[in-house]
Amino acid sequence: MKTLYPFLSVLALCLSLHLAGQTVPKGFNYQTIIRDVANNQPLTNAAVALSFNLREGSPDGPVIYQELRETMTDGFGLIDHVIGTGVVQLGDFASIDWSSADKYLEIAVEVNGNFESLGIIQLWSVPYALFAEHTLDNGHEWLTGNADPNSSVGQDGDLFLNTATGDYFRKSAGVWLFVGNLQGPEGLPGSPGQNGVGILTAVNNGNGTFTLFFSDGSQFTTSNLTGPAGDPGAPGQPGDPGAGITQITDNGDGTLTLTYGDGSTLTTSDLTGPVGPEGPEGAEGPEGPSGQAGQDG
């Protein structure tokens, strides 16, 4: 028998009926994920050996049935087994009287060559078909319906299962008495999920792209997110009437004063241009008339 890793833990337990055609079930399903507690990771694709012990009356009561199962975990660390179909070490599964006393299931796993108990759980709701296999021997019947039974149904000693709720009852002195519910106990919590990666900042690169900075130190730049140009907007409202110039006054100093239709005025700066260049020399004038004769000497 192969020795397993030294630290193992059970994550979840699921018990359900194992049906074989229309016959009474000869076992019930066991499913679990086996983890290596050194790193809290599932023990995947590994050989494991498990021991299943049924105790009667109390958690430390006598073992009335024991079987072994060697199997392989799958890629998720999961194993499936039908209790009642393993290699029998003690007792006879088919002869167990499920109605006689409380039953407790102990699961043990091989660690370093020895089987170590993973814990003991009470089978609060015995699979009713297993229970019925023994109660039917005395002529009593299992009845079913989708509501609680009324007194007109069945005979004393009969059992009734409400298929809508899982409640089951036994009839005694003409009255249906509640016995229990087939729903098993709540499973163990799953392991915590990994922390998510959030966006710390987003930077607009000015070219239509954004760079996202994540909490794990990574970053990502998007493609250009600029969309196509939108349709033209609706025409704007007409503007107010303008204030036209009604008068221009020359102030004689090179400035002009503009008077507008709303009464306001504006005086310009000096609009006189610079002095122009000197003009060319004029043409020679005509000969002047002769002067008067001088006095005699």
Short mmCIF file of C-alpha atoms in Angstrom, two decimals:
data_model
loop_
_atom_site.label_atom_id
_atom_site.label_comp_id
_atom_site.label_asym_id
_atom_site.label_seq_id
_atom_site.Cartn_x
_atom_site.Cartn_y
_atom_site.Cartn_z
CA MET A 1 0.00 0.00 0.00
CA LYS A 2 1.52 3.29 -1.06
CA THR A 3 2.46 5.79 1.67
CA LEU A 4 0.81 9.19 1.30
CA TYR A 5 2.03 12.66 2.03
CA PRO A 6 2.21 13.32 5.79
CA PHE A 7 -0.37 16.11 6.04
CA LEU A 8 -3.79 15.70 4.52
CA SER A 9 -7.15 17.27 5.23
CA VAL A 10 -10.69 16.73 3.99
CA LEU A 11 -12.34 19.72 2.35
CA ALA A 12 -15.88 18.45 1.81
CA LEU A 13 -18.06 15.40 2.34
CA CYS A 14 -21.09 14.55 0.28
CA LEU A 15 -23.30 11.54 0.98
CA SER A 16 -26.07 10.44 -1.37
CA LEU A 17 -27.82 7.34 -2.57
CA HIS A 18 -26.11 4.92 -4.93
CA LEU A 19 -28.80 3.40 -7.15
CA ALA A 20 -28.47 0.19 -9.07
CA GLY A 21 -31.40 -0.08 -11.49
CA GLN A 22 -34.64 -0.46 -9.53
CA THR A 23 -33.14 -2.52 -6.68
CA VAL A 24 -32.61 -1.32 -3.11
CA PRO A 25 -29.38 0.73 -2.93
CA LYS A 26 -26.38 -1.22 -1.63
CA GLY A 27 -24.27 1.78 -0.68
CA PHE A 28 -24.05 5.55 -0.55
CA ASN A 29 -21.68 7.95 -2.21
CA TYR A 30 -18.69 9.55 -0.53
CA GLN A 31 -16.91 12.45 -2.22
CA THR A 32 -14.09 14.59 -0.91
CA ILE A 33 -11.16 16.78 -1.90
CA ILE A 34 -7.88 15.84 -0.23
CA ARG A 35 -5.46 18.68 0.43
CA ASP A 36 -1.83 18.89 1.45
CA VAL A 37 -1.90 21.11 4.54
CA ALA A 38 1.72 22.10 4.01
CA ASN A 39 0.56 24.38 1.18
CA ASN A 40 -3.25 24.04 1.38
CA GLN A 41 -3.31 22.85 -2.23
CA PRO A 42 -5.33 19.87 -3.51
CA LEU A 43 -3.34 16.63 -3.71
CA THR A 44 -3.82 15.99 -7.43
CA ASN A 45 -3.34 12.77 -9.41
CA ALA A 46 -2.01 10.95 -6.36
CA ALA A 47 -2.62 7.47 -4.97
CA VAL A 48 -4.53 7.46 -1.67
CA ALA A 49 -5.80 4.73 0.65
CA LEU A 50 -8.88 5.33 2.80
CA SER A 51 -10.57 3.34 5.55
CA PHE A 52 -14.33 3.70 6.16
CA ASN A 53 -15.62 2.61 9.57
CA LEU A 54 -19.29 2.57 10.60
CA ARG A 55 -19.75 2.87 14.36
CA GLU A 56 -23.02 2.25 16.17
CA GLY A 57 -24.58 4.08 19.10
CA SER A 58 -21.94 6.79 19.63
CA PRO A 59 -18.80 8.26 18.00
CA ASP A 60 -16.65 5.83 20.00
CA GLY A 61 -19.12 2.97 19.74
CA PRO A 62 -18.24 -0.44 18.31
CA VAL A 63 -17.26 -0.69 14.65
CA ILE A 64 -19.97 -2.75 12.96
CA TYR A 65 -18.59 -2.42 9.44
CA GLN A 66 -15.20 -1.54 7.94
CA GLU A 67 -13.92 -1.39 4.37
CA LEU A 68 -10.80 -0.15 2.56
CA ARG A 69 -10.44 1.67 -0.74
CA GLU A 70 -7.29 2.46 -2.72
CA THR A 71 -7.84 5.02 -5.46
CA MET A 72 -6.36 8.01 -7.29
CA THR A 73 -7.30 11.65 -6.84
CA ASP A 74 -8.18 13.49 -10.03
CA GLY A 75 -6.77 16.75 -11.37
CA PHE A 76 -8.68 18.65 -8.67
CA GLY A 77 -7.72 16.39 -5.75
CA LEU A 78 -11.21 14.86 -5.79
CA ILE A 79 -12.07 11.24 -5.02
CA ASP A 80 -15.40 9.42 -5.32
CA HIS A 81 -16.31 6.20 -3.54
CA VAL A 82 -19.50 4.26 -2.92
CA ILE A 83 -19.41 3.15 0.70
CA GLY A 84 -20.51 -0.46 0.73
CA THR A 85 -18.47 -1.45 -2.33
CA GLY A 86 -14.93 -1.37 -0.90
CA VAL A 87 -12.74 -4.25 0.29
CA VAL A 88 -14.58 -5.47 3.39
CA GLN A 89 -12.48 -5.80 6.55
CA LEU A 90 -15.29 -6.29 9.08
CA GLY A 91 -19.03 -6.93 9.02
CA ASP A 92 -21.60 -7.16 6.22
CA PHE A 93 -22.96 -3.93 4.74
CA ALA A 94 -26.16 -5.56 3.49
CA SER A 95 -27.07 -6.82 6.97
CA ILE A 96 -26.73 -3.47 8.78
CA ASP A 97 -29.94 -2.58 10.63
CA TRP A 98 -30.12 1.16 10.03
CA SER A 99 -33.13 1.54 12.34
CA SER A 100 -31.55 0.00 15.43
CA ALA A 101 -29.37 2.91 16.65
CA ASP A 102 -27.54 6.02 15.54
CA LYS A 103 -24.77 5.40 13.02
CA TYR A 104 -21.44 7.26 12.81
CA LEU A 105 -19.03 7.30 9.87
CA GLU A 106 -15.30 7.52 10.56
CA ILE A 107 -12.90 8.17 7.67
CA ALA A 108 -9.19 7.45 8.02
CA VAL A 109 -6.37 8.00 5.53
CA GLU A 110 -3.03 6.22 5.28
CA VAL A 111 -0.14 8.44 6.41
CA ASN A 112 3.39 7.00 6.55
CA GLY A 113 2.05 3.47 6.59
CA ASN A 114 -0.55 4.02 9.33
CA PHE A 115 -4.19 5.05 9.10
CA GLU A 116 -4.98 8.35 10.79
CA SER A 117 -8.57 9.37 11.49
CA LEU A 118 -9.85 12.46 9.67
CA GLY A 119 -12.86 12.69 11.97
CA ILE A 120 -16.22 11.10 12.75
CA ILE A 121 -19.60 12.38 11.57
CA GLN A 122 -23.08 11.21 12.51
CA LEU A 123 -25.32 9.97 9.73
CA TRP A 124 -28.28 12.07 10.78
CA SER A 125 -30.49 10.90 7.92
CA VAL A 126 -29.98 7.30 6.88
CA PRO A 127 -30.71 6.77 3.16
CA TYR A 128 -34.36 5.79 3.35
CA ALA A 129 -34.04 2.94 0.85
CA LEU A 130 -31.42 1.29 3.10
CA PHE A 131 -33.69 1.87 6.08
CA ALA A 132 -36.63 0.45 4.13
CA GLU A 133 -34.76 -2.73 3.22
CA HIS A 134 -35.07 -3.82 6.85
CA THR A 135 -38.39 -2.21 7.82
CA LEU A 136 -40.13 -3.85 4.87
CA ASP A 137 -39.30 -7.27 6.26
CA ASN A 138 -42.17 -6.99 8.74
CA GLY A 139 -44.79 -6.14 6.11
CA HIS A 140 -44.80 -2.39 6.70
CA GLU A 141 -44.59 -0.07 3.72
CA TRP A 142 -42.72 3.04 2.60
CA LEU A 143 -45.14 5.62 1.22
CA THR A 144 -44.23 8.82 -0.59
CA GLY A 145 -45.92 12.08 -1.50
CA ASN A 146 -45.17 15.75 -2.05
CA ALA A 147 -46.88 16.84 1.19
CA ASP A 148 -47.02 15.63 4.80
CA PRO A 149 -49.26 12.55 5.26
CA ASN A 150 -52.75 12.64 6.77
CA SER A 151 -54.24 10.08 9.12
CA SER A 152 -56.26 8.38 6.38
CA VAL A 153 -53.06 7.16 4.67
CA GLY A 154 -51.16 4.01 5.64
CA GLN A 155 -51.18 1.69 8.64
CA ASP A 156 -49.37 1.67 11.95
CA GLY A 157 -45.69 0.89 11.40
CA ASP A 158 -45.62 2.34 7.88
CA LEU A 159 -43.12 5.03 6.92
CA PHE A 160 -43.85 8.09 4.77
CA LEU A 161 -41.42 10.35 2.88
CA ASN A 162 -42.37 13.90 1.90
CA THR A 163 -40.43 14.17 -1.37
CA ALA A 164 -40.77 17.98 -1.41
CA THR A 165 -39.09 18.59 1.96
CA GLY A 166 -37.19 15.36 2.73
CA ASP A 167 -39.11 14.91 6.02
CA TYR A 168 -40.05 11.32 6.88
CA PHE A 169 -42.63 10.00 9.34
CA ARG A 170 -43.65 6.76 11.10
CA LYS A 171 -47.29 5.97 11.76
CA SER A 172 -48.09 4.95 15.33
CA ALA A 173 -51.53 4.60 16.96
CA GLY A 174 -53.08 6.13 13.85
CA VAL A 175 -50.89 9.25 13.98
CA TRP A 176 -47.98 10.11 11.69
CA LEU A 177 -44.99 11.05 13.86
CA PHE A 178 -42.09 13.08 12.49
CA VAL A 179 -38.86 11.04 12.53
CA GLY A 180 -36.26 13.14 10.74
CA ASN A 181 -35.10 14.66 7.48
CA LEU A 182 -32.99 13.08 4.76
CA GLN A 183 -30.96 16.22 4.16
CA GLY A 184 -27.39 15.79 5.34
CA PRO A 185 -25.42 18.28 7.46
CA GLU A 186 -23.97 21.41 5.95
CA GLY A 187 -20.64 20.86 4.24
CA LEU A 188 -17.38 22.40 5.39
CA PRO A 189 -16.51 25.89 4.07
CA GLY A 190 -14.36 26.00 0.95
CA SER A 191 -10.87 27.43 1.02
CA PRO A 192 -10.56 31.22 0.50
CA GLY A 193 -10.29 32.38 -3.10
CA GLN A 194 -7.28 34.24 -4.41
CA ASN A 195 -7.21 38.01 -4.04
CA GLY A 196 -8.43 39.84 -7.10
CA VAL A 197 -6.31 42.35 -9.04
CA GLY A 198 -7.75 45.87 -9.04
CA ILE A 199 -7.04 48.98 -11.11
CA LEU A 200 -5.16 51.57 -9.03
CA THR A 201 -4.92 54.39 -11.59
CA ALA A 202 -5.81 55.08 -15.21
CA VAL A 203 -3.71 57.59 -17.19
CA ASN A 204 -5.05 59.39 -20.27
CA ASN A 205 -2.18 59.40 -22.76
CA GLY A 206 -3.72 62.22 -24.83
CA ASN A 207 -3.84 60.17 -28.03
CA GLY A 208 -7.04 58.24 -27.39
CA THR A 209 -5.33 55.49 -25.37
CA PHE A 210 -5.33 54.86 -21.62
CA THR A 211 -2.71 53.09 -19.50
CA LEU A 212 -4.15 51.07 -16.59
CA PHE A 213 -1.96 50.38 -13.55
CA PHE A 214 -2.98 47.28 -11.53
CA SER A 215 -2.47 46.44 -7.86
CA ASP A 216 -0.05 43.61 -8.70
CA GLY A 217 2.36 46.05 -10.37
CA SER A 218 1.39 45.21 -13.94
CA GLN A 219 0.08 47.71 -16.46
CA PHE A 220 -1.87 47.66 -19.70
CA THR A 221 -2.28 50.26 -22.45
CA THR A 222 -5.52 50.14 -24.39
CA SER A 223 -5.94 50.64 -28.09
CA ASN A 224 -7.16 54.01 -29.35
CA LEU A 225 -10.60 54.44 -27.80
CA THR A 226 -11.47 57.59 -29.78
CA GLY A 227 -14.76 57.04 -31.55
CA PRO A 228 -15.79 58.42 -34.96
CA ALA A 229 -16.89 62.04 -35.27
CA GLY A 230 -20.47 62.64 -34.26
CA ASP A 231 -23.21 64.05 -36.48
CA PRO A 232 -23.34 67.86 -36.93
CA GLY A 233 -25.09 69.66 -34.13
CA ALA A 234 -28.34 71.56 -34.58
CA PRO A 235 -28.07 75.19 -35.81
CA GLY A 236 -27.64 77.79 -33.10
CA GLN A 237 -30.17 80.52 -32.31
CA PRO A 238 -29.90 83.78 -34.35
CA GLY A 239 -27.66 86.37 -32.75
CA ASP A 240 -28.93 89.72 -31.43
CA PRO A 241 -29.02 92.65 -33.93
CA GLY A 242 -25.67 94.37 -34.29
CA ALA A 243 -25.06 98.02 -33.24
CA GLY A 244 -24.19 99.83 -36.54
CA ILE A 245 -22.10 103.03 -36.93
CA THR A 246 -24.40 106.06 -37.32
CA GLN A 247 -21.80 108.87 -37.38
CA ILE A 248 -18.05 109.42 -37.87
CA THR A 249 -16.51 112.64 -36.52
CA ASP A 250 -13.03 113.89 -37.57
CA ASN A 251 -11.52 115.39 -34.46
CA GLY A 252 -8.82 117.33 -36.44
CA ASP A 253 -5.98 115.65 -34.58
CA GLY A 254 -5.81 112.53 -36.68
CA THR A 255 -8.42 110.66 -34.60
CA LEU A 256 -11.99 109.73 -35.47
CA THR A 257 -14.95 109.30 -33.13
CA LEU A 258 -17.40 106.58 -34.12
CA THR A 259 -20.98 106.86 -32.85
CA TYR A 260 -23.04 103.59 -32.78
CA GLY A 261 -26.75 103.01 -33.06
CA ASP A 262 -26.98 102.05 -29.37
CA GLY A 263 -25.53 105.45 -28.35
CA SER A 264 -22.05 104.21 -27.53
CA THR A 265 -18.95 105.82 -29.04
CA LEU A 266 -15.40 104.82 -29.82
CA THR A 267 -12.51 107.22 -30.52
CA THR A 268 -9.74 105.73 -32.57
CA SER A 269 -6.08 106.28 -32.07
CA ASP A 270 -4.29 108.84 -34.26
CA LEU A 271 -4.76 107.62 -37.78
CA THR A 272 -2.40 110.27 -39.34
CA GLY A 273 0.21 108.52 -41.41
CA PRO A 274 3.92 109.43 -41.38
CA VAL A 275 5.31 112.39 -43.45
CA GLY A 276 5.93 111.37 -47.02
CA PRO A 277 9.33 111.72 -48.73
CA GLU A 278 10.46 115.06 -50.23
CA GLY A 279 9.19 115.57 -53.77
CA PRO A 280 11.50 116.04 -56.82
CA GLU A 281 12.90 119.50 -57.81
CA GLY A 282 10.50 121.48 -59.96
CA ALA A 283 11.24 122.51 -63.61
CA GLU A 284 13.08 125.85 -64.40
CA GLY A 285 10.68 128.74 -64.63
CA PRO A 286 10.40 131.10 -67.72
CA GLU A 287 12.77 134.12 -68.14
CA GLY A 288 11.62 137.09 -66.21
CA PRO A 289 11.01 140.60 -67.81
CA SER A 290 13.93 143.07 -68.37
CA GLY A 291 14.70 145.41 -65.54
CA GLN A 292 14.48 149.23 -65.76
CA ALA A 293 17.42 151.24 -67.18
CA GLY A 294 19.86 152.53 -64.60
CA GLN A 295 20.59 156.27 -64.01
CA ASP A 296 23.25 158.08 -66.04
CA GLY A 297 26.61 158.45 -64.45
#
